Coordinates of C-alpha atoms in Angstrom, one line a residue:
Chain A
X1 CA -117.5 158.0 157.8
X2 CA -118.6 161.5 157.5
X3 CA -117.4 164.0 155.3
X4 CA -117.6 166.7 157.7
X5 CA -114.9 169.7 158.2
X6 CA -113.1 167.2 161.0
X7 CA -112.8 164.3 158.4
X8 CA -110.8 166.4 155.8
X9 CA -108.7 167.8 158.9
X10 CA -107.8 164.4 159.8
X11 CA -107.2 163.7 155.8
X12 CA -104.3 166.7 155.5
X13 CA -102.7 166.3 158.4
X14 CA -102.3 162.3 158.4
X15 CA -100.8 162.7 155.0
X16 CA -98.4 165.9 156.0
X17 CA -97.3 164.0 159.1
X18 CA -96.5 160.9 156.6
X19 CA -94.1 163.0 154.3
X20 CA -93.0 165.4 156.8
X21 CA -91.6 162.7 158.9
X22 CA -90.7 159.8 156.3
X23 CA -87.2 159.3 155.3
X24 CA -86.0 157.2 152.9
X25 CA -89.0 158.1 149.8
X26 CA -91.9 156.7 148.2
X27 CA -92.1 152.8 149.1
X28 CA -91.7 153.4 152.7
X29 CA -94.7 156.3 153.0
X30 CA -96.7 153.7 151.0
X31 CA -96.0 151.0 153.6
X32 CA -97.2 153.5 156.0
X33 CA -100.3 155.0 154.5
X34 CA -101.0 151.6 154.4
X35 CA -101.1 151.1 158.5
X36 CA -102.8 155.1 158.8
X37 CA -105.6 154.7 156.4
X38 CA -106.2 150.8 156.6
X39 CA -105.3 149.4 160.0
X40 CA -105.2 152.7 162.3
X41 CA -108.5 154.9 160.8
X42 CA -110.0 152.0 158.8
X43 CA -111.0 154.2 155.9
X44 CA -110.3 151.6 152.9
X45 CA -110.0 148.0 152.5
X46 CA -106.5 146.6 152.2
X47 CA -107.5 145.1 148.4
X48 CA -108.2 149.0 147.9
X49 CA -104.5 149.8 149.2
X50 CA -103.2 147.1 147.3
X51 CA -104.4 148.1 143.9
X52 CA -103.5 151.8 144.7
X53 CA -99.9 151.1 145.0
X54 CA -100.0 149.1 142.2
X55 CA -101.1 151.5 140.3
X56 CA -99.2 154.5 141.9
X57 CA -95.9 152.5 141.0
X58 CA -97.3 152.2 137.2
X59 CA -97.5 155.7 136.8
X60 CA -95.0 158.3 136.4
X61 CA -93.9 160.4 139.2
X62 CA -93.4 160.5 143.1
X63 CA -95.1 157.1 144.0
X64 CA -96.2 158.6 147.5
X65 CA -98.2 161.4 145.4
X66 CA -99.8 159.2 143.2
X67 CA -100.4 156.8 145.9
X68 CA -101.7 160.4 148.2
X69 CA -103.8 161.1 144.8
X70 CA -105.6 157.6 144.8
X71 CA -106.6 157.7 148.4
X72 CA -108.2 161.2 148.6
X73 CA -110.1 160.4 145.4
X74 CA -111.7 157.4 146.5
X75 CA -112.5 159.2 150.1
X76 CA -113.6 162.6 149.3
X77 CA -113.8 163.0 145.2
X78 CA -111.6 165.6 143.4
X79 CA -111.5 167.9 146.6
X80 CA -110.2 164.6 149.0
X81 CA -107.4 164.1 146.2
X82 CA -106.6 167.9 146.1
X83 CA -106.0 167.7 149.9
X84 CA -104.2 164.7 150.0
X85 CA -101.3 165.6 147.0
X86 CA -101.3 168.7 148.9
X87 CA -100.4 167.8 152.0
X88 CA -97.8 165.2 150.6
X89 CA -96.1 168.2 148.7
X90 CA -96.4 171.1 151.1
X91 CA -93.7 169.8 153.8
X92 CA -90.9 168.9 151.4
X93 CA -91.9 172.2 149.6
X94 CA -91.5 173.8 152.7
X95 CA -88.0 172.1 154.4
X96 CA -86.4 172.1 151.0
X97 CA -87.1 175.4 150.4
X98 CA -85.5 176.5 153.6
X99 CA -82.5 174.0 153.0
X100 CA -82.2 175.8 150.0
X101 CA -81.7 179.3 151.5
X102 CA -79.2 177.6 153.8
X103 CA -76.8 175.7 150.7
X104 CA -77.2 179.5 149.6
X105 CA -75.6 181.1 152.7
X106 CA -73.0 178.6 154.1
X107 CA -72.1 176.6 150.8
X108 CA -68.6 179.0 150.6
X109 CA -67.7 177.9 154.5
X110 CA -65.1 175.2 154.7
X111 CA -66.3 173.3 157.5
X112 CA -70.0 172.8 155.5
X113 CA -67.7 172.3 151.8
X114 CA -66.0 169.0 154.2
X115 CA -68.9 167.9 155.0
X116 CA -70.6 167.9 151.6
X117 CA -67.6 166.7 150.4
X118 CA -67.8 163.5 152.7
X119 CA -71.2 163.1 151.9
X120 CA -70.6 162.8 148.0
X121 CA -68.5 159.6 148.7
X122 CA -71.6 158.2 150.8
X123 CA -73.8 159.3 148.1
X124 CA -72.3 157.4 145.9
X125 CA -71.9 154.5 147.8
X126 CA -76.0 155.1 148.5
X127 CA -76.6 154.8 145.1
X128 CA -74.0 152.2 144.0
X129 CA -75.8 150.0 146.9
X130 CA -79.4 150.7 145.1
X131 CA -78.0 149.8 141.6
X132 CA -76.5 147.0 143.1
X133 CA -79.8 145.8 144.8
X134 CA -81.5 146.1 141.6
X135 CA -79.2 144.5 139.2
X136 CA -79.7 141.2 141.2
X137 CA -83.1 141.1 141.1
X138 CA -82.8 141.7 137.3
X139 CA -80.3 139.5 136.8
X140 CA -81.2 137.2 138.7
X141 CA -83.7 135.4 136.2
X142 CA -81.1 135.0 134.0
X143 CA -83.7 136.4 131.8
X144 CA -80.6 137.7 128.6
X145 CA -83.4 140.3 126.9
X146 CA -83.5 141.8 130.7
X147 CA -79.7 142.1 131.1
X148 CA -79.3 143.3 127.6
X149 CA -81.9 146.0 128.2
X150 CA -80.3 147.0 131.2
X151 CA -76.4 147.3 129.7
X152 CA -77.5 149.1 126.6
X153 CA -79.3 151.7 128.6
X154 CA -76.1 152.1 130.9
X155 CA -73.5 152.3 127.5
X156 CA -76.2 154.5 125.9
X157 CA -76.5 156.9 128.7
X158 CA -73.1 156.9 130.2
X159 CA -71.0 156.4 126.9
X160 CA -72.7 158.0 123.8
X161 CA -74.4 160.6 126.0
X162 CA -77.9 159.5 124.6
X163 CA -81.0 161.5 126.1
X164 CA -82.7 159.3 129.0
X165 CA -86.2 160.9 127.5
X166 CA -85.6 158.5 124.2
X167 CA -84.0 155.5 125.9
X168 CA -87.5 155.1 128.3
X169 CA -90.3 155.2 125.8
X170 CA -87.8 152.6 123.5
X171 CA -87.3 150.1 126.3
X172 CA -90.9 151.0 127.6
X173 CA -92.0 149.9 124.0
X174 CA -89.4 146.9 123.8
X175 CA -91.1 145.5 126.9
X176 CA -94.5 145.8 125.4
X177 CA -93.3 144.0 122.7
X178 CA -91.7 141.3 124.0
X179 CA -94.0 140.3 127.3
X180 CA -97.5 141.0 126.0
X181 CA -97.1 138.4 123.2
X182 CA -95.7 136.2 125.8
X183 CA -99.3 136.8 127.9
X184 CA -101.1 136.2 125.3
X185 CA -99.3 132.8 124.9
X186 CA -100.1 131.9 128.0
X187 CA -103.2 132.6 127.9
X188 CA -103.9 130.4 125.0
X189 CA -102.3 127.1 126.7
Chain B
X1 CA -89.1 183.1 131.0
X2 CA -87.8 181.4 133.3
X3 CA -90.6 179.9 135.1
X4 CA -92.0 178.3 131.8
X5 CA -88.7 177.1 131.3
X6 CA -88.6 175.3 134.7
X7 CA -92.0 173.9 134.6
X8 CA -91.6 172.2 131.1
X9 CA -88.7 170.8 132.3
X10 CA -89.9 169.4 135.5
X11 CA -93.1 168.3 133.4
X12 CA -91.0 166.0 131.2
X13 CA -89.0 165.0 134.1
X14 CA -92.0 163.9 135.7
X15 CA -93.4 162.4 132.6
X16 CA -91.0 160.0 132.1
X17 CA -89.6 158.8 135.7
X18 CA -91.1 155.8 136.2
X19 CA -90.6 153.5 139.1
X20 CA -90.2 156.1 142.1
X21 CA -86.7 157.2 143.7
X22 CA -83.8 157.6 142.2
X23 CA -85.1 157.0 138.5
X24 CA -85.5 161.2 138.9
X25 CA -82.2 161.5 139.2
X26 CA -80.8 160.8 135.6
X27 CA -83.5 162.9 134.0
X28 CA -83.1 166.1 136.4
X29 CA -79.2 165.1 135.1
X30 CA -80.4 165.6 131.8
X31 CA -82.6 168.7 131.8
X32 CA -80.8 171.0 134.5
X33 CA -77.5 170.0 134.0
X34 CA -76.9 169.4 130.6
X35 CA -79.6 170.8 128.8
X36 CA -80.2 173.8 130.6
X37 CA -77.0 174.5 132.8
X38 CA -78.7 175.7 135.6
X39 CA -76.3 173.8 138.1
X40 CA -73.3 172.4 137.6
X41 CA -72.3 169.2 138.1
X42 CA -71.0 170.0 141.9
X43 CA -74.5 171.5 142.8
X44 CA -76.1 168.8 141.3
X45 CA -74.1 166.3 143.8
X46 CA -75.2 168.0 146.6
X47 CA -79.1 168.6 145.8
X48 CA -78.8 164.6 145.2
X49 CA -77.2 164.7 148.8
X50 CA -79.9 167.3 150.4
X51 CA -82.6 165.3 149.3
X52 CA -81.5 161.9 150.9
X53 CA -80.9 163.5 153.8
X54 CA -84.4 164.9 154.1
X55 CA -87.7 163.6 154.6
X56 CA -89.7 163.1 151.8
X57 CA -90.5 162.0 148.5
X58 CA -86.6 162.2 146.8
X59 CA -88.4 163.4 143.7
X60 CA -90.0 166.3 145.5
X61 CA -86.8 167.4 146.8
X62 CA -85.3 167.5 144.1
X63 CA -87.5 169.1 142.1
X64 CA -87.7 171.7 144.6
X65 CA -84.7 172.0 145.7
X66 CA -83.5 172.9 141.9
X67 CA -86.4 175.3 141.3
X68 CA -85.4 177.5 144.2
X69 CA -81.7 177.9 143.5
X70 CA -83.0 178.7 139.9
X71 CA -86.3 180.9 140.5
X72 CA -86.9 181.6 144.0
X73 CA -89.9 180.9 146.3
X74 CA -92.1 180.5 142.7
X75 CA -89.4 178.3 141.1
X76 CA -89.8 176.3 144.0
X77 CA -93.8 175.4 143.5
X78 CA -93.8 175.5 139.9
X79 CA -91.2 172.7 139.6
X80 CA -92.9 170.9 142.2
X81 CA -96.5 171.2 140.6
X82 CA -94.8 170.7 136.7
X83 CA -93.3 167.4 138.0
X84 CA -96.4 165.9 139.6
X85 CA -98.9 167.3 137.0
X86 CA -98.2 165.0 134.0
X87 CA -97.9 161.9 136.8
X88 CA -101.4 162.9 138.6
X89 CA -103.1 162.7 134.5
X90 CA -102.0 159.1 134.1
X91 CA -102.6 158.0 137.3
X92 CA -106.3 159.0 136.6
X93 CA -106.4 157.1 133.2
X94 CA -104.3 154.1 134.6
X95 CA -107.2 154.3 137.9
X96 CA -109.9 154.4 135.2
X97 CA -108.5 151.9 132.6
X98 CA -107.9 149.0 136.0
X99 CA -111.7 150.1 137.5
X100 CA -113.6 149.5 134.6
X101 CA -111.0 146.6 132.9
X102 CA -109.7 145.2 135.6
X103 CA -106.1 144.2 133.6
X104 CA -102.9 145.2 134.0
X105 CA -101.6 143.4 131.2
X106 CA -100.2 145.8 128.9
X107 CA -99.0 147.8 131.5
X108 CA -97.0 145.5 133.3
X109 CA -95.5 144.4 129.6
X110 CA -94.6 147.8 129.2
X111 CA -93.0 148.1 133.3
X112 CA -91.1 144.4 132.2
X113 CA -89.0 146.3 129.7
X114 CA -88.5 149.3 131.9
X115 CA -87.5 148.0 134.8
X116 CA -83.8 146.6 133.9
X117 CA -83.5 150.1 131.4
X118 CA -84.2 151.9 135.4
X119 CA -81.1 150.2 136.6
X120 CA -78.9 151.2 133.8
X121 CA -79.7 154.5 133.9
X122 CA -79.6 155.0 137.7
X123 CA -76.3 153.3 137.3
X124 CA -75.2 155.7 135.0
X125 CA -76.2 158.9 137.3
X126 CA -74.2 157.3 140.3
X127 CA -71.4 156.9 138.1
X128 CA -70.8 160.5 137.2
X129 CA -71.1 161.5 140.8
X130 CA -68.9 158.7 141.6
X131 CA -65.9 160.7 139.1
X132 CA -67.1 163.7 140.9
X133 CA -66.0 162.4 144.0
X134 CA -63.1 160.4 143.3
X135 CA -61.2 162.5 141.0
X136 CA -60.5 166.5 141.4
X137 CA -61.3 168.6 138.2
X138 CA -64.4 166.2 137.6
X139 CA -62.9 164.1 134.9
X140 CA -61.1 161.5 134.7
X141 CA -57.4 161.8 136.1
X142 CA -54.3 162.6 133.6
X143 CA -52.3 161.7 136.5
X144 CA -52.5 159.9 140.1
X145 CA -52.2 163.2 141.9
X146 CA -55.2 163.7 140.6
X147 CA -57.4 160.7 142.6
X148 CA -58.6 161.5 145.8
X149 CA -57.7 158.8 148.2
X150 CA -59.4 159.6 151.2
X151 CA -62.8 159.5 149.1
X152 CA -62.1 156.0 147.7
X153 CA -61.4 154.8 151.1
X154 CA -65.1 156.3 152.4
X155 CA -66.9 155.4 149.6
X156 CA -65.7 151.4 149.8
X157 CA -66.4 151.4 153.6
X158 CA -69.8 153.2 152.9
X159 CA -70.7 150.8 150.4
X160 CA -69.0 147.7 152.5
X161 CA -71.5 148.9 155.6
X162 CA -74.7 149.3 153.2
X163 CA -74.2 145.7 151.4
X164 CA -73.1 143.9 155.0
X165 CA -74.8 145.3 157.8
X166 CA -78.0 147.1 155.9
X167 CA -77.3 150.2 157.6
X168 CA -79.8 152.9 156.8
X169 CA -78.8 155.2 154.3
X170 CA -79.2 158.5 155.9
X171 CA -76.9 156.9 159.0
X172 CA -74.3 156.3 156.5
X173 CA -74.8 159.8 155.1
X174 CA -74.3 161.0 158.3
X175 CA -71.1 159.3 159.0
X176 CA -69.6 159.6 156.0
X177 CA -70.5 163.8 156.5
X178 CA -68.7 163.8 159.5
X179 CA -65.9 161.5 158.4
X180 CA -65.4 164.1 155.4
X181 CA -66.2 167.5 157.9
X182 CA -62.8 166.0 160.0
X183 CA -60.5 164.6 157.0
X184 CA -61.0 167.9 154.6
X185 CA -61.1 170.5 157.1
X186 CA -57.4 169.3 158.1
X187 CA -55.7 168.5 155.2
X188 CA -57.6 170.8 152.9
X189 CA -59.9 170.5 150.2
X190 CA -57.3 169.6 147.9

């Protein structure tokens, strides 16, 4: 393709439409950068897409950034990634930012406190679904170091008030520990 | 200064929320709630609410969501730029490392033991919003008076449509919004 004024156009706006109009967070604009940039423009292979969200779910951070990152570097170099993260950023940026002046002006009316107040419960229930979700496919295994792992973070956490910032690198380290030996087993059979 | 204050905190939350979503939320928790007390544990409920209800990258959200209540329009982008920086560094090394190695090994040895650590800690963010909503004063209850009902009753039902029918979440938001916009505005906030 050419790297004319047109092709970084079309790069900004496909990823601002992405996370302007994606609910529901990272994995699903993945899914769908996947159709834009690999079935709809034809830009990069689907192996290329593949390892990008691989690696964008390794790495720290918004997975749809990363994953925004990867694609503009490969296309266009350091300026293709700077447009890409860009876009991905700019509309939450922007909506949030406006919510935020409107939590400012209506948070003390009753009617918007009821609402909010309702929502908390589905919150909660959002998030108690997630956990829920996750713990089978943990659990599911019946792998005991995964289960232990996962229990000792929640009583750390939620009973002795331990900083999440220590328990990630630990576990991060536990798991390095535990599973590369076990590769390395394997590998040797 | 506040802005250096926002983006080191955002630059560690970033740092060290790995696996996407809702991993973010028991970290922002951590640094704006209890380290720094720039929200309280109400406001943090609903910026975890504003930013499942909007389009987006949750992380994102939140992160900007809390650095405009704390420092304005600049609060806003340099919690949003101090949360991706630290994850745009690595993604570059981790880019490199597979391109000219080609192995994931370590890495995914490292992402084994994080992985069930994720769910333990989300777990333990939905659990204090969880007391938040269920029980006025934001503790737990010295006596029944104290449990609010009505938010049980929504939350079970939410949860119950979620597991059963795979509703999408923001629906559920929606409904539950409107459920609570009806029941409080009659009977009070309690």
């Amino acid at each position: 393709m050419k790297r004319d004024f047109k092709f970084y156009i079309k790069l900004f706006v496909s990823c601002f439409e992405l996370s302007a109009f994606t609910f529901g967070g990272g994995y699903v604009i993945v899914s769908l950068m996947r159709k834009k940039f690999v079935n709809k423009l034809g830009w990069l292979e689907d192996s290329e897409m593949i390892d990008f969200t691989a690696m964008a779910q390794s790495s720290p951070g918004a997975i749809a950034v990363n994953a925004a990152f990867l694609i503009g570097f490969k296309l266009a170099g350091a300026l293709g990634a700077a447009i890409t993260v860009l876009a991905t950023i700019l509309p939450p940026l922007i909506i949030l930012y406006t919510v935020s002046f409107g939590y400012e002006a209506f948070r003390d009316n009753t009617v918007v406190q009821s609402v909010f107040l309702g929502m908390r419960a589905g919150v909660a229930a959002v998030i108690a679904d997630v956990v829920i979700s996750m713990a089978q496919s943990v659990f599911k295994n019946k792998a005991f170091v995964s289960v232990g792992i996962a229990v000792s973070a929640f009583v750390a956490v939620a009973v002795f008030s331990v900083s999440v910032i220590i328990i990630i690198p630990v576990c991060g380290f536990l798991g390095f520990l535990l599973y590369s030996k076990k590769d390395e087993e394997v590998g040797k059979q | 200064m506040i802005y250096l204050e926002i983006f080191w905190s955002f630059f560690q939350i970033g740092l060290f929320s790995i696996g996407g979503g809702l991993v973010t939320l028991p970290l922002i928790q951590n640094q704006v709630v209890n380290l720094h007390g720039w929200l309280t544990l109400d406001e943090f409920a609903d910026v975890v609410t504003v930013s499942e209800m909007t389009p987006g990258p949750i992380a994102i959200n939140a992160a900007t969501f809390v650095g405009a209540r704390v420092g304005g329009a600049a609060g806003a982008v340099i919690a949003t730029f101090g949360f991706i920086f630290p994850s745009l560094i690595i993604t570059s090394v981790i880019a490199y490392l597979y391109l000219k190695y080609n192995k994931f090994g370590y890495l995914k040895a490292i992402l084994s033991g994080l992985r069930p650590a994720v769910v333990g800690l989300i777990a333990s963010a939905g659990l204090s919003i969880l007391i938040l909503a269920f029980f006025r004063g934001g503790g737990f209850p010295s006596d029944l008076s104290d449990i609010n009902f009505f938010a049980v009753i929504l939350f079970a039902v939410c949860l119950f449509i979620l597991r059963k029918y795979k509703a999408h979440p923001i629906l559920v938001l929606a409904v539950a919004g409107a459920a609570g916009g009806v029941f409080y505005s009659v009977f009070g906030l309690g």
